Amino acid sequence: MKRLVKVLLQHQGAASLALFTREIWANPRAMGAAFPSAPALASHMAAQVPLDRDGWVVELGGGTGVVTAALLKHGVPPWKLVVVERSPTLASHLRQRFPQLRIIQGDAAQLGQLLDHPQFPLSSIVSSLPLRSLNPATTRAISHQFEILLQPGGLLIQFTYDLRGTRTRLLPRFRRLSSRIVWSNLPPARVDVFERE
Ligand SMILES: C[S@@+](CC[C@H](N)C(=O)[O-])C[C@H]1O[C@@H](n2cnc3c(N)ncnc32)[C@H](O)[C@@H]1O
């Protein structure tokens, strides 16, 4: 555990960790995590995004930007990447950290409206949203957005601390393509890749 905290400090910096901790105090259910994702989890999430597809990549729940940075490092072009974050403080942090990206402050339950256009073509959604700790109506609204915004073949990449896997009944129109546990995260997390049917 000490080693993982050291890795997080090296990777994120003390200021980002302090910001994340303040947000947990203010909004524990919306944050749904005690720590930002470790580099191994962020890079595994990012590696699931195919780079050879048309369409936008939308990251949900950007937080302090650990997955955002991994997506850029993986090779997602900045003009194709849109980040949505509900917390105004974290959204403003993300804008400062990634001035080259479109960062939208808002609720993923209204994703279609936030993206301006109902037919906004998305190739992948990369979600760190804490679907298990958000209230059930919000989670249902978010999974409905996944369904209407992803075309058949579109990918949803979601992590969860439920090591048995994301409850697929929330995503009836998706099939799971792959699933892997990243043990070197605090706590260990499972990354599921779903395809819109
Ligand atoms: C578990 S944290 C993940 C942060 C970061 N991606 C990481 O991996 O370290 C969840 C993030 O989702 C954001 N969030 C929670 N509910 C949201 C919603 N309905 N719409 C958009 N963002 C939301 C929280 O503010 C928080 O930044």
Coordinates of N, CA and C and ligand atoms in Angstrom, one line a residue:
M1 N 0.8 -1.2 0.0 CA 0.0 0.0 0.0 C 0.9 1.3 0.0
K2 N 1.9 1.2 0.9 CA 2.8 2.4 0.9 C 3.5 2.7 -0.5
R3 N 3.8 1.5 -1.1 CA 4.5 1.7 -2.4 C 3.5 2.3 -3.5
L4 N 2.2 1.9 -3.4 CA 1.2 2.4 -4.3 C 1.0 3.9 -4.1
V5 N 0.9 4.3 -2.8 CA 0.7 5.7 -2.5 C 1.9 6.5 -3.0
K6 N 3.1 5.9 -2.9 CA 4.3 6.6 -3.4 C 4.3 6.8 -4.9
V7 N 3.8 5.7 -5.6 CA 3.7 5.8 -7.1 C 2.7 6.9 -7.4
L8 N 1.5 6.9 -6.7 CA 0.5 7.9 -7.0 C 1.1 9.3 -6.8
L9 N 1.8 9.5 -5.7 CA 2.4 10.9 -5.4 C 3.4 11.3 -6.5
Q10 N 4.2 10.3 -7.0 CA 5.2 10.6 -8.0 C 4.4 10.9 -9.3
H11 N 3.4 10.2 -9.6 CA 2.7 10.3 -10.9 C 1.8 11.5 -10.9
Q12 N 1.1 11.7 -9.8 CA 0.0 12.8 -9.8 C 0.5 14.1 -9.2
G13 N 1.4 14.0 -8.3 CA 1.8 15.2 -7.5 C 0.9 15.4 -6.3
A14 N 1.5 16.0 -5.3 CA 0.7 16.2 -4.0 C -0.5 17.1 -4.2
A15 N -0.4 18.1 -5.1 CA -1.5 19.0 -5.2 C -2.7 18.3 -5.8
S16 N -2.5 17.5 -6.8 CA -3.7 16.7 -7.4 C -4.3 15.8 -6.4
L17 N -3.4 15.1 -5.6 CA -3.9 14.2 -4.6 C -4.7 14.9 -3.5
A18 N -4.3 16.1 -3.1 CA -5.0 16.9 -2.1 C -6.3 17.3 -2.7
L19 N -6.4 17.7 -4.0 CA -7.6 18.1 -4.6 C -8.6 16.9 -4.6
F20 N -8.1 15.8 -5.0 CA -9.0 14.6 -5.1 C -9.5 14.3 -3.7
T21 N -8.7 14.4 -2.7 CA -9.1 14.1 -1.3 C -10.2 15.1 -0.8
R22 N -10.0 16.4 -1.2 CA -11.0 17.4 -0.8 C -12.4 17.1 -1.5
E23 N -12.3 16.6 -2.7 CA -13.6 16.3 -3.4 C -14.3 15.1 -2.8
I24 N -13.5 14.1 -2.3 CA -14.1 13.0 -1.6 C -14.8 13.4 -0.4
W25 N -14.2 14.4 0.4 CA -14.9 14.9 1.6 C -16.2 15.6 1.2
A26 N -16.1 16.3 0.1 CA -17.3 17.1 -0.3 C -18.4 16.2 -0.9
N27 N -18.0 15.2 -1.7 CA -18.9 14.4 -2.4 C -18.6 12.9 -2.5
P28 N -18.6 12.2 -1.4 CA -18.1 10.8 -1.4 C -18.8 9.9 -2.4
R29 N -20.1 10.0 -2.5 CA -20.8 9.1 -3.5 C -20.4 9.3 -4.9
A30 N -20.3 10.6 -5.3 CA -20.0 11.0 -6.6 C -18.5 10.6 -7.0
M31 N -17.7 10.7 -6.0 CA -16.3 10.3 -6.3 C -16.1 8.8 -6.3
G32 N -16.7 8.1 -5.3 CA -16.7 6.7 -5.4 C -15.4 6.0 -5.3
A33 N -14.3 6.7 -4.9 CA -13.0 6.1 -4.8 C -12.2 6.9 -3.7
A34 N -11.3 6.1 -3.1 CA -10.5 6.7 -2.0 C -9.2 7.4 -2.6
F35 N -8.8 6.9 -3.8 CA -7.6 7.4 -4.4 C -7.9 7.6 -5.9
P36 N -7.1 8.4 -6.6 CA -7.1 8.4 -8.1 C -6.6 7.1 -8.6
S37 N -7.0 6.8 -9.8 CA -6.5 5.5 -10.4 C -5.0 5.5 -10.5
A38 N -4.4 4.3 -10.2 CA -3.0 4.2 -10.4 C -2.6 4.2 -11.9
P39 N -1.3 4.5 -12.2 CA -0.9 4.5 -13.6 C -1.2 3.2 -14.3
A40 N -1.1 2.0 -13.6 CA -1.3 0.8 -14.3 C -2.8 0.6 -14.7
L41 N -3.7 1.1 -13.9 CA -5.2 1.0 -14.2 C -5.5 2.0 -15.4
A42 N -4.9 3.2 -15.3 CA -5.2 4.2 -16.3 C -4.7 3.8 -17.6
S43 N -3.4 3.2 -17.7 CA -2.9 2.8 -19.0 C -3.6 1.6 -19.5
H44 N -4.1 0.7 -18.7 CA -4.9 -0.4 -19.2 C -6.2 0.0 -19.8
M45 N -6.9 1.0 -19.1 CA -8.1 1.6 -19.6 C -7.8 2.2 -21.0
A46 N -6.8 3.0 -21.1 CA -6.5 3.7 -22.3 C -6.2 2.7 -23.5
A47 N -5.4 1.7 -23.1 CA -5.0 0.7 -24.2 C -6.2 0.0 -24.8
Q48 N -7.4 0.0 -24.2 CA -8.5 -0.6 -24.8 C -9.2 0.2 -25.9
V49 N -8.7 1.5 -26.1 CA -9.4 2.3 -27.1 C -8.7 2.1 -28.4
P50 N -9.5 1.6 -29.4 CA -8.8 1.4 -30.7 C -8.5 2.8 -31.4
L51 N -7.4 2.9 -32.0 CA -7.0 4.2 -32.6 C -7.3 4.3 -34.1
D52 N -7.8 3.2 -34.6 CA -8.1 3.2 -36.1 C -9.5 3.5 -36.4
R53 N -10.3 4.0 -35.5 CA -11.7 4.2 -35.8 C -12.0 5.7 -35.9
D54 N -13.0 6.0 -36.8 CA -13.5 7.3 -36.8 C -14.4 7.6 -35.6
G55 N -14.7 8.8 -35.3 CA -15.6 9.1 -34.2 C -14.8 9.5 -33.0
W56 N -15.5 10.1 -32.1 CA -14.9 10.7 -30.9 C -14.7 9.8 -29.8
V57 N -13.7 10.1 -28.9 CA -13.5 9.3 -27.7 C -14.0 10.2 -26.6
V58 N -14.9 9.7 -25.8 CA -15.4 10.6 -24.7 C -15.0 9.9 -23.4
E59 N -14.3 10.7 -22.5 CA -14.0 10.2 -21.2 C -15.0 10.8 -20.2
L60 N -15.5 9.9 -19.4 CA -16.5 10.4 -18.3 C -15.9 10.3 -16.9
G61 N -16.0 11.3 -16.2 CA -15.4 11.3 -14.8 C -13.9 11.5 -14.8
G62 N -13.5 12.6 -15.4 CA -12.0 12.8 -15.6 C -11.3 13.0 -14.3
G63 N -11.9 13.4 -13.3 CA -11.2 13.6 -12.0 C -10.0 14.5 -12.1
T64 N -8.9 14.1 -11.6 CA -7.7 14.9 -11.7 C -6.9 14.7 -13.0
G65 N -7.3 13.7 -13.8 CA -6.8 13.6 -15.2 C -5.8 12.4 -15.4
V66 N -5.8 11.5 -14.5 CA -4.9 10.4 -14.7 C -5.2 9.5 -15.9
V67 N -6.5 9.3 -16.1 CA -6.9 8.5 -17.3 C -6.8 9.4 -18.6
T68 N -7.1 10.6 -18.5 CA -7.0 11.6 -19.6 C -5.5 11.6 -20.1
A69 N -4.6 11.7 -19.2 CA -3.2 11.7 -19.6 C -2.8 10.3 -20.3
A70 N -3.3 9.2 -19.7 CA -3.0 7.9 -20.3 C -3.6 7.8 -21.7
L71 N -4.8 8.4 -22.0 CA -5.4 8.3 -23.3 C -4.6 9.1 -24.3
L72 N -4.1 10.3 -23.9 CA -3.2 11.0 -24.8 C -1.9 10.3 -25.1
K73 N -1.3 9.7 -24.0 CA -0.1 8.9 -24.2 C -0.3 7.7 -25.1
H74 N -1.5 7.1 -25.0 CA -1.8 6.0 -25.9 C -1.9 6.4 -27.3
G75 N -2.2 7.7 -27.6 CA -2.2 8.1 -29.0 C -3.5 8.6 -29.4
V76 N -4.5 8.8 -28.5 CA -5.8 9.4 -28.9 C -5.5 10.9 -29.3
P77 N -5.8 11.3 -30.5 CA -5.5 12.7 -30.9 C -6.3 13.7 -30.0
P78 N -5.7 14.8 -29.5 CA -6.4 15.7 -28.6 C -7.7 16.2 -29.2
W79 N -7.8 16.4 -30.6 CA -9.0 16.9 -31.2 C -10.1 15.9 -31.2
K80 N -9.8 14.6 -30.9 CA -10.8 13.6 -30.9 C -11.3 13.3 -29.5
L81 N -10.7 13.9 -28.5 CA -11.0 13.5 -27.1 C -11.8 14.6 -26.4
V82 N -12.9 14.2 -25.8 CA -13.7 15.1 -25.0 C -13.8 14.5 -23.6
V83 N -13.7 15.4 -22.6 CA -13.7 14.9 -21.2 C -14.9 15.6 -20.5
V84 N -15.7 14.7 -19.8 CA -16.9 15.2 -19.1 C -16.6 15.0 -17.6
E85 N -16.8 16.0 -16.8 CA -16.6 15.9 -15.4 C -17.6 16.8 -14.7
R86 N -18.3 16.1 -13.7 CA -19.4 16.8 -13.0 C -19.0 17.9 -12.1
S87 N -17.9 17.7 -11.4 CA -17.4 18.6 -10.4 C -16.8 19.9 -11.0
P88 N -17.3 21.1 -10.7 CA -16.8 22.3 -11.3 C -15.3 22.5 -10.9
T89 N -14.9 22.1 -9.7 CA -13.5 22.3 -9.3 C -12.6 21.4 -10.1
L90 N -13.0 20.1 -10.2 CA -12.2 19.2 -11.0 C -12.2 19.6 -12.5
A91 N -13.3 20.0 -13.0 CA -13.4 20.4 -14.4 C -12.4 21.6 -14.7
S92 N -12.3 22.5 -13.7 CA -11.4 23.7 -13.9 C -10.0 23.2 -13.8
H93 N -9.7 22.2 -12.9 CA -8.4 21.7 -12.8 C -8.0 21.0 -14.1
L94 N -8.9 20.3 -14.7 CA -8.6 19.6 -16.0 C -8.4 20.6 -17.1
R95 N -9.1 21.7 -17.1 CA -8.9 22.7 -18.1 C -7.5 23.3 -18.0
Q96 N -7.0 23.5 -16.8 CA -5.7 24.1 -16.7 C -4.6 23.0 -17.1
R97 N -4.9 21.8 -16.7 CA -3.9 20.7 -17.0 C -3.8 20.3 -18.4
F98 N -5.0 20.4 -19.1 CA -5.1 20.0 -20.5 C -5.7 21.1 -21.4
P99 N -5.0 22.2 -21.6 CA -5.6 23.3 -22.3 C -6.0 23.0 -23.8
Q100 N -5.4 21.9 -24.3 CA -5.6 21.5 -25.7 C -6.9 20.7 -25.8
L101 N -7.5 20.3 -24.7 CA -8.7 19.4 -24.8 C -10.0 20.1 -24.6
R102 N -11.1 19.5 -25.1 CA -12.4 20.1 -24.8 C -12.9 19.4 -23.5
I103 N -13.0 20.2 -22.4 CA -13.4 19.7 -21.1 C -14.8 20.3 -20.9
I104 N -15.8 19.4 -20.6 CA -17.2 19.8 -20.4 C -17.5 19.6 -18.9
Q105 N -17.9 20.6 -18.2 CA -18.4 20.4 -16.9 C -19.9 20.1 -16.9
G106 N -20.3 18.9 -16.4 CA -21.7 18.5 -16.5 C -21.9 17.1 -16.0
D107 N -23.1 16.7 -16.0 CA -23.5 15.4 -15.6 C -23.7 14.4 -16.7
A108 N -23.0 13.3 -16.6 CA -23.0 12.3 -17.7 C -24.4 11.8 -18.0
A109 N -25.3 12.0 -17.0 CA -26.7 11.6 -17.2 C -27.4 12.4 -18.3
Q110 N -26.7 13.5 -18.7 CA -27.3 14.4 -19.8 C -26.2 14.5 -20.9
L111 N -25.5 13.4 -21.1 CA -24.4 13.4 -22.1 C -24.8 13.9 -23.5
G112 N -25.9 13.4 -24.0 CA -26.3 13.8 -25.4 C -26.4 15.3 -25.5
Q113 N -27.1 16.0 -24.5 CA -27.2 17.4 -24.5 C -25.8 18.1 -24.3
L114 N -25.0 17.6 -23.4 CA -23.7 18.2 -23.2 C -22.8 18.2 -24.5
L115 N -23.0 17.2 -25.3 CA -22.2 17.1 -26.5 C -22.8 17.9 -27.6
D116 N -23.9 18.6 -27.4 CA -24.4 19.5 -28.3 C -25.3 18.9 -29.4
H117 N -25.1 17.7 -29.7 CA -25.7 17.1 -30.9 C -26.2 15.7 -30.7
P118 N -27.4 15.4 -30.9 CA -27.9 14.0 -30.6 C -27.2 12.9 -31.4
Q119 N -26.7 13.3 -32.6 CA -26.0 12.3 -33.5 C -24.5 12.4 -33.4
F120 N -24.0 13.0 -32.4 CA -22.6 13.1 -32.2 C -22.0 11.7 -32.3
P121 N -21.1 11.5 -33.3 CA -20.6 10.1 -33.6 C -19.5 9.8 -32.6
L122 N -19.7 8.8 -31.7 CA -18.7 8.4 -30.7 C -18.2 7.0 -31.1
S123 N -16.9 6.9 -31.0 CA -16.3 5.5 -31.2 C -16.2 4.8 -29.9
S124 N -15.8 5.5 -28.9 CA -15.6 4.8 -27.6 C -15.9 5.8 -26.4
I125 N -16.5 5.2 -25.4 CA -16.7 5.9 -24.1 C -15.8 5.2 -23.1
V126 N -15.0 6.1 -22.4 CA -14.1 5.5 -21.4 C -14.6 6.1 -20.0
S127 N -15.1 5.2 -19.2 CA -15.8 5.7 -18.0 C -15.2 5.3 -16.7
S128 N -14.9 6.3 -15.9 CA -14.5 6.0 -14.5 C -15.6 6.3 -13.5
L129 N -16.8 6.4 -14.1 CA -17.9 6.8 -13.2 C -18.2 5.7 -12.2
P130 N -18.5 6.1 -10.9 CA -18.7 5.1 -9.9 C -20.2 4.6 -10.0
L131 N -20.5 3.8 -11.0 CA -21.9 3.5 -11.2 C -22.5 2.8 -10.1
R132 N -21.7 2.1 -9.2 CA -22.3 1.4 -8.1 C -22.7 2.3 -6.9
S133 N -22.0 3.5 -6.8 CA -22.3 4.3 -5.7 C -23.2 5.5 -6.0
L134 N -23.4 5.8 -7.3 CA -24.3 6.9 -7.7 C -25.7 6.4 -7.4
N135 N -26.7 7.4 -7.4 CA -28.0 6.9 -7.1 C -28.6 6.2 -8.3
P136 N -29.5 5.2 -8.0 CA -29.9 4.3 -9.1 C -30.5 5.0 -10.3
A137 N -31.3 6.1 -10.0 CA -31.9 6.8 -11.2 C -30.8 7.4 -12.1
T138 N -29.7 8.0 -11.4 CA -28.6 8.6 -12.2 C -27.9 7.5 -13.0
T139 N -27.7 6.3 -12.4 CA -27.0 5.3 -13.1 C -27.8 4.8 -14.3
R140 N -29.2 4.7 -14.1 CA -30.0 4.3 -15.2 C -30.0 5.3 -16.3
A141 N -30.0 6.6 -16.0 CA -30.0 7.6 -17.0 C -28.6 7.6 -17.8
I142 N -27.6 7.3 -17.0 CA -26.2 7.2 -17.7 C -26.2 6.0 -18.6
S143 N -26.7 4.9 -18.2 CA -26.6 3.7 -19.1 C -27.5 3.9 -20.3
H144 N -28.6 4.7 -20.1 CA -29.4 5.0 -21.3 C -28.7 5.8 -22.3
Q145 N -27.9 6.8 -21.8 CA -27.1 7.6 -22.7 C -26.0 6.8 -23.4
F146 N -25.4 5.8 -22.7 CA -24.5 4.9 -23.4 C -25.2 4.2 -24.6
E147 N -26.4 3.8 -24.3 CA -27.1 3.0 -25.4 C -27.5 3.9 -26.6
I148 N -27.9 5.2 -26.3 CA -28.4 6.0 -27.4 C -27.2 6.6 -28.2
L149 N -26.1 6.8 -27.5 CA -25.0 7.6 -28.1 C -24.0 6.7 -28.8
L150 N -23.9 5.4 -28.4 CA -22.9 4.5 -29.1 C -23.6 3.8 -30.2
Q151 N -23.1 3.8 -31.4 CA -23.6 3.0 -32.5 C -23.2 1.6 -32.3
P152 N -23.9 0.6 -33.0 CA -23.5 -0.8 -32.9 C -22.0 -0.9 -33.2
G153 N -21.3 -1.7 -32.4 CA -19.9 -1.8 -32.5 C -19.1 -0.8 -31.7
G154 N -19.7 0.2 -31.2 CA -19.1 1.2 -30.3 C -18.7 0.6 -29.0
L155 N -17.6 1.1 -28.4 CA -17.1 0.5 -27.2 C -17.3 1.3 -25.9
L156 N -17.6 0.6 -24.9 CA -17.7 1.2 -23.5 C -16.6 0.6 -22.7
I157 N -15.7 1.4 -22.2 CA -14.7 0.8 -21.3 C -14.9 1.4 -19.9
Q158 N -15.2 0.5 -19.0 CA -15.6 0.9 -17.6 C -14.8 0.2 -16.6
F159 N -14.4 0.9 -15.5 CA -13.8 0.1 -14.5 C -14.7 0.1 -13.2
T160 N -14.4 -0.9 -12.4 CA -15.2 -1.1 -11.2 C -14.4 -1.7 -10.1
Y161 N -14.7 -1.4 -8.9 CA -14.0 -2.1 -7.8 C -14.7 -3.4 -7.4
D162 N -15.8 -3.7 -8.1 CA -16.5 -5.0 -7.9 C -15.8 -6.0 -8.7
L163 N -14.9 -6.8 -8.1 CA -14.1 -7.7 -8.9 C -14.8 -8.8 -9.6
R164 N -16.1 -8.9 -9.3 CA -16.9 -10.0 -10.0 C -17.3 -9.4 -11.4
G165 N -17.2 -8.1 -11.5 CA -17.5 -7.5 -12.8 C -18.7 -6.6 -12.8
T166 N -18.8 -5.6 -13.7 CA -19.9 -4.6 -13.7 C -21.2 -5.4 -13.9
R167 N -22.2 -5.0 -13.2 CA -23.5 -5.8 -13.4 C -24.0 -5.5 -14.8
T168 N -24.1 -6.6 -15.6 CA -24.4 -6.4 -17.0 C -25.9 -6.1 -17.1
R169 N -26.7 -6.3 -16.1 CA -28.2 -6.0 -16.3 C -28.4 -4.5 -16.4
L170 N -27.4 -3.7 -16.0 CA -27.5 -2.3 -16.3 C -27.2 -1.9 -17.7
L171 N -26.7 -2.9 -18.4 CA -26.3 -2.6 -19.8 C -26.8 -3.7 -20.7
P172 N -28.2 -3.8 -20.9 CA -28.7 -4.9 -21.6 C -28.4 -4.9 -23.1
R173 N -28.0 -3.8 -23.6 CA -27.8 -3.8 -25.1 C -26.3 -3.9 -25.4
F174 N -25.5 -4.3 -24.4 CA -24.0 -4.4 -24.6 C -23.6 -5.9 -24.3
R175 N -22.6 -6.3 -25.0 CA -22.0 -7.6 -24.7 C -20.6 -7.4 -24.2
R176 N -20.1 -8.1 -23.2 CA -18.8 -8.0 -22.7 C -17.8 -8.6 -23.6
L177 N -16.8 -7.8 -24.1 CA -15.8 -8.4 -25.0 C -14.6 -8.9 -24.2
S178 N -14.2 -8.2 -23.1 CA -13.1 -8.6 -22.3 C -13.2 -8.0 -20.9
S179 N -12.4 -8.6 -20.0 CA -12.5 -8.2 -18.6 C -11.2 -8.6 -18.0
R180 N -10.6 -7.6 -17.3 CA -9.3 -8.0 -16.6 C -9.1 -7.2 -15.3
I181 N -8.6 -7.9 -14.3 CA -8.4 -7.3 -13.0 C -7.0 -6.6 -13.0
V182 N -6.9 -5.4 -12.6 CA -5.6 -4.7 -12.4 C -5.3 -4.7 -10.9
W183 N -4.4 -5.5 -10.5 CA -4.1 -5.7 -9.1 C -3.4 -4.6 -8.5
S184 N -2.5 -3.9 -9.3 CA -1.7 -2.8 -8.8 C -2.4 -1.5 -8.7
N185 N -3.7 -1.5 -8.3 CA -4.4 -0.3 -8.1 C -4.9 -0.4 -6.6
L186 N -5.3 0.8 -6.1 CA -5.7 0.9 -4.7 C -7.2 1.3 -4.6
P187 N -8.1 0.4 -4.4 CA -8.0 -1.1 -4.3 C -7.9 -1.7 -5.7
P188 N -7.6 -3.0 -5.9 CA -7.6 -3.6 -7.2 C -9.0 -3.3 -7.9
A189 N -8.9 -3.2 -9.2 CA -10.1 -2.9 -10.0 C -10.2 -3.8 -11.2
R190 N -11.4 -3.9 -11.7 CA -11.7 -4.7 -12.9 C -12.0 -3.7 -14.0
V191 N -11.4 -4.0 -15.2 CA -11.7 -3.2 -16.4 C -12.5 -4.0 -17.3
D192 N -13.7 -3.6 -17.6 CA -14.6 -4.3 -18.6 C -14.6 -3.6 -19.9
V193 N -14.6 -4.3 -21.0 CA -14.8 -3.7 -22.3 C -16.1 -4.2 -22.9
F194 N -17.1 -3.4 -23.1 CA -18.4 -3.8 -23.6 C -18.6 -3.2 -25.1
E195 N -19.3 -4.0 -25.9 CA -19.5 -3.6 -27.2 C -21.1 -3.4 -27.4
R196 N -21.4 -2.2 -28.0 CA -22.8 -2.0 -28.2 C -23.3 -2.9 -29.3
E197 N -24.4 -3.6 -29.0 CA -24.9 -4.6 -30.0 C -25.7 -4.0 -31.1
Ligands
LIG1 C1 -13.6 7.3 -9.3 S1 -13.4 9.0 -9.7 C2 -12.3 8.7 -11.1 C3 -11.4 9.9 -11.4 C4 -10.3 9.6 -12.4 N1 -10.8 9.3 -13.8 C5 -9.4 8.5 -11.9 O1 -9.5 7.4 -12.5 O2 -8.7 8.7 -11.0 C6 -15.0 9.4 -10.4 C7 -15.1 10.7 -11.1 O3 -16.4 10.8 -11.7 C8 -17.0 12.1 -11.5 N2 -18.4 11.9 -11.6 C9 -19.3 11.3 -10.7 N3 -20.5 11.4 -11.2 C10 -20.5 12.0 -12.4 C11 -21.5 12.3 -13.3 N4 -22.8 12.0 -13.1 N5 -21.1 12.9 -14.5 C12 -19.8 13.2 -14.7 N6 -18.8 13.0 -13.8 C13 -19.1 12.4 -12.7 C14 -16.5 12.4 -10.1 O4 -16.5 13.8 -9.9 C15 -15.0 11.9 -10.2 O5 -14.1 12.8 -10.7

